[in-house]
Each structure stands twice: as C-alpha cells, then as structure tokens.
Short mmCIF file of C-alpha atoms in Angstrom, two decimals:
data_model
loop_
_atom_site.label_atom_id
_atom_site.label_comp_id
_atom_site.label_asym_id
_atom_site.label_seq_id
_atom_site.Cartn_x
_atom_site.Cartn_y
_atom_site.Cartn_z
CA UNK A 1 -15.51 3.57 12.49
CA UNK A 2 -13.51 4.73 9.69
CA UNK A 3 -12.93 8.70 9.39
CA UNK A 4 -12.40 10.94 6.52
CA UNK A 5 -8.77 11.97 5.91
CA UNK A 6 -7.36 14.32 2.93
CA UNK A 7 -3.94 12.14 3.07
CA UNK A 8 -2.70 8.47 4.08
CA UNK A 9 -1.06 7.93 7.12
CA UNK A 10 2.53 8.87 7.08
CA UNK A 11 3.85 5.53 7.45
CA UNK A 12 1.78 4.61 4.61
CA UNK A 13 2.19 7.70 2.53
CA UNK A 14 5.85 6.93 2.24
CA UNK A 15 5.46 3.24 1.26
CA UNK A 16 2.98 4.15 -1.99
CA UNK A 17 6.61 3.21 -3.63
CA UNK A 18 5.49 -0.34 -2.83
CA UNK A 19 2.94 -0.42 -5.39
CA UNK A 20 5.24 1.17 -8.28
CA UNK A 21 4.52 -2.00 -10.27
CA UNK A 22 0.94 -2.16 -9.51
CA UNK A 23 0.74 1.37 -10.39
CA UNK A 24 0.77 1.23 -14.24
CA UNK A 25 -2.62 -0.72 -14.32
CA UNK A 26 -5.39 1.69 -14.71
CA UNK A 27 -7.43 0.35 -12.10
CA UNK A 28 -4.57 0.70 -9.23
CA UNK A 29 -3.86 3.64 -10.16
CA UNK A 30 -7.03 5.28 -10.24
CA UNK A 31 -7.12 5.03 -6.58
CA UNK A 32 -3.97 7.09 -6.27
CA UNK A 33 -5.76 10.17 -8.49
CA UNK A 34 -6.15 13.54 -7.00
CA UNK A 35 -9.67 13.13 -7.83
CA UNK A 36 -9.53 9.80 -5.22
CA UNK A 37 -10.99 9.57 -1.70
CA UNK A 38 -8.84 8.47 0.67
CA UNK A 39 -9.77 7.86 4.19
CA UNK A 40 -7.55 6.98 7.38
CA UNK A 41 -9.04 4.07 8.96
CA UNK A 42 -8.98 3.34 12.90
CA UNK A 43 -7.61 -0.02 13.01
CA UNK A 44 -6.31 -0.08 16.56
CA UNK A 45 -2.47 -0.53 16.81
CA UNK A 46 -2.28 -0.87 13.02
CA UNK A 47 -2.74 1.76 10.73
CA UNK A 48 -5.29 1.59 7.77
CA UNK A 49 -6.00 4.20 4.62
CA UNK A 50 -8.18 3.29 2.17
CA UNK A 51 -8.25 4.59 -1.66
CA UNK A 52 -11.24 5.08 -3.34
CA UNK A 53 -11.38 6.32 -7.10
CA UNK A 54 -13.61 8.70 -8.26
CA UNK A 55 -15.91 6.04 -9.91
CA UNK A 56 -16.12 4.05 -6.62
CA UNK A 57 -15.07 0.80 -8.76
CA UNK A 58 -12.63 -0.49 -6.55
CA UNK A 59 -10.72 0.04 -3.48
CA UNK A 60 -7.09 -0.22 -2.53
CA UNK A 61 -6.24 -0.85 0.98
CA UNK A 62 -2.78 -0.19 2.79
CA UNK A 63 -2.33 -1.88 6.18
CA UNK A 64 0.96 -1.02 8.53
CA UNK A 65 2.03 -2.54 11.49
CA UNK A 66 4.26 -0.20 13.10
CA UNK A 67 4.78 -2.29 16.78
CA UNK A 68 7.95 -4.81 17.36
CA UNK A 69 5.29 -7.74 17.52
CA UNK A 70 2.98 -9.02 14.86
CA UNK A 71 -0.51 -7.87 14.73
CA UNK A 72 -3.53 -8.96 13.30
CA UNK A 73 -7.00 -7.40 11.95
CA UNK A 74 -10.60 -8.38 11.19
CA UNK A 75 -11.37 -7.05 7.89
CA UNK A 76 -14.94 -7.46 8.11
CA UNK A 77 -14.91 -5.77 11.45
CA UNK A 78 -12.55 -2.90 9.82
CA UNK A 79 -14.42 -2.53 6.65
CA UNK A 80 -18.15 -3.80 7.54
CA UNK A 81 -19.70 -2.11 3.83
CA UNK A 82 -16.50 -4.76 2.34
CA UNK A 83 -17.15 -7.58 4.26
CA UNK A 84 -18.44 -9.62 1.25
CA UNK A 85 -15.64 -8.38 -1.21
CA UNK A 86 -12.96 -10.72 -2.12
CA UNK A 87 -9.68 -9.37 -1.45
CA UNK A 88 -6.57 -9.71 -3.80
CA UNK A 89 -2.89 -8.90 -2.69
CA UNK A 90 -1.25 -6.53 -4.03
CA UNK A 91 2.41 -6.17 -2.23
CA UNK A 92 4.33 -6.36 0.47
CA UNK A 93 4.08 -9.06 3.50
CA UNK A 94 0.98 -11.02 5.18
CA UNK A 95 -0.59 -14.10 5.69
CA UNK A 96 -4.59 -14.63 6.39
CA UNK A 97 -6.57 -16.67 8.62
CA UNK A 98 -10.24 -17.33 8.34
CA UNK A 99 -12.45 -17.41 11.17
CA UNK A 100 -16.37 -17.55 12.03
CA UNK A 101 -16.30 -13.41 12.35
CA UNK A 102 -14.45 -12.50 9.16
CA UNK A 103 -10.96 -13.09 7.54
CA UNK A 104 -8.16 -11.85 9.74
CA UNK A 105 -4.79 -10.21 8.14
CA UNK A 106 -1.66 -11.26 9.97
CA UNK A 107 1.21 -8.45 9.51
CA UNK A 108 4.82 -8.73 11.06
CA UNK A 109 6.47 -6.56 13.09
CA UNK A 110 6.76 -3.59 11.25
CA UNK A 111 5.15 -5.23 7.95
CA UNK A 112 3.14 -3.15 5.18
CA UNK A 113 0.72 -4.73 2.71
CA UNK A 114 -1.18 -3.74 0.09
CA UNK A 115 -4.78 -5.41 -0.96
CA UNK A 116 -7.56 -4.28 -3.52
CA UNK A 117 -11.08 -5.41 -3.82
CA UNK A 118 -13.65 -4.55 -6.66
CA UNK A 119 -16.90 -2.55 -5.20
#
C-alpha cells in the first residue's frame, strides 16, 4: 500500500537531475512543483516515489534499485489504481516484461528509472 510522504526518498531526490531534459515539458514540470503531491511507495527492495501535479492530470514515477542485483517490480501491484495506465519512459535504465498479472519493470543493480502516465 502506498503511504503519504512530504519528500521523495533520498536516493531518488538527488537523481531528479537526471530528468533535467524532461523538466522543460510543462506536464512533467508540474509534477515537481511545490503544490504537487509526493508519495513514497512501499515497493519491497525497490525505492519508489510518485509525483502528482495539483491538477492530477499525470503522474511521474521514480524507481531505484539500491541492491547489487537486478530487481523487478509489478506496476499493477505497486499502483493498482493505475493498472490500466499506459506508462511512458522518461529517463534511466530498465526493461519491461508482460505477465498475466501486469507489467514488470526490471532494474539493473543500483539502477534508477523515471516513468510517466496520464491520469
């Protein structure tokens, strides 16, 4: 279950700079504005943070794998309220796989990725 948090996880907050090329896009920048909602996500061994602009039009999801081995996460299980969303890659490194229970994001050891989806 997702929990409310005032700030992103430390590992992800310092990597927001990786989005610098994307932040000039208004709908992405809005997810990082002062009035945006930021939620830490309980993603097991993967650190997750969800940014949502005040108008709730889009979300930006950051995922970080702090371990020394590849890890994967089921997006449908992590964010069941967004199970029907089409996720788009913004930056980082990952690959995906489809399964009967949803889409999995695979992160390399110490890997980070940022995704976005419209609400």
